[in-house]
């Protein structure tokens, strides 16, 4: 009877051990099939590409450093002279046509385009600034005090007239811009100075090229 009892006890222990093995195997199987959380968000494609490329270099502090980086980029990505000339020609033509993609930051936007049209729709005394400067330079080369004196007086009156006209033109254009774009933040000094610089240039040398002729209404 002891032998039978011992056998039954051993069988029970073996059954318990088998059950434990099954539980352990099931737990281990569950552990293998479980995907734990990563604990962080999936990086975006832009972040992953930036990580592969490495850290971004800081902007150049001086003109010499900018030129040096430009030369290094040209060495890494060599471009032929024909391609550079074609790109420069495309930028020049785009700037002349007023294409926003090729304009300088100071010339971009509908507000600046409207200011240019207002300036180009009139003739200004400021447009004689460059010819006047050339005339003064020539007068200084002439060895006659009388001519130099008259040139100085003429230059003084012209400069005073240009300053007054530039001030009035800036105020007028700033008021028209505020009326045209009521939702835009218009700085009178900035708009006035932009109009002053535009009006002081010769019409043929203005960039972008004028879209309206003198006397045409601007809407």
Coordinates of C-alpha atoms in Angstrom, one line a residue, residues 6-8 30 33 36 42 72 120 152 174 202:
X6 CA 4.1 6.7 -3.1
X7 CA 3.4 6.2 -6.7
X8 CA 0.2 8.3 -6.6
X30 CA 3.3 35.3 -24.5
X33 CA 4.6 37.5 -28.9
X36 CA 6.4 46.5 -25.8
X42 CA 8.1 57.8 -34.3
X72 CA 33.5 74.4 -51.1
X120 CA 6.1 104.4 -61.9
X152 CA 26.7 124.4 -56.5
X174 CA 1.7 105.3 -47.6
X202 CA 16.3 106.2 -63.6

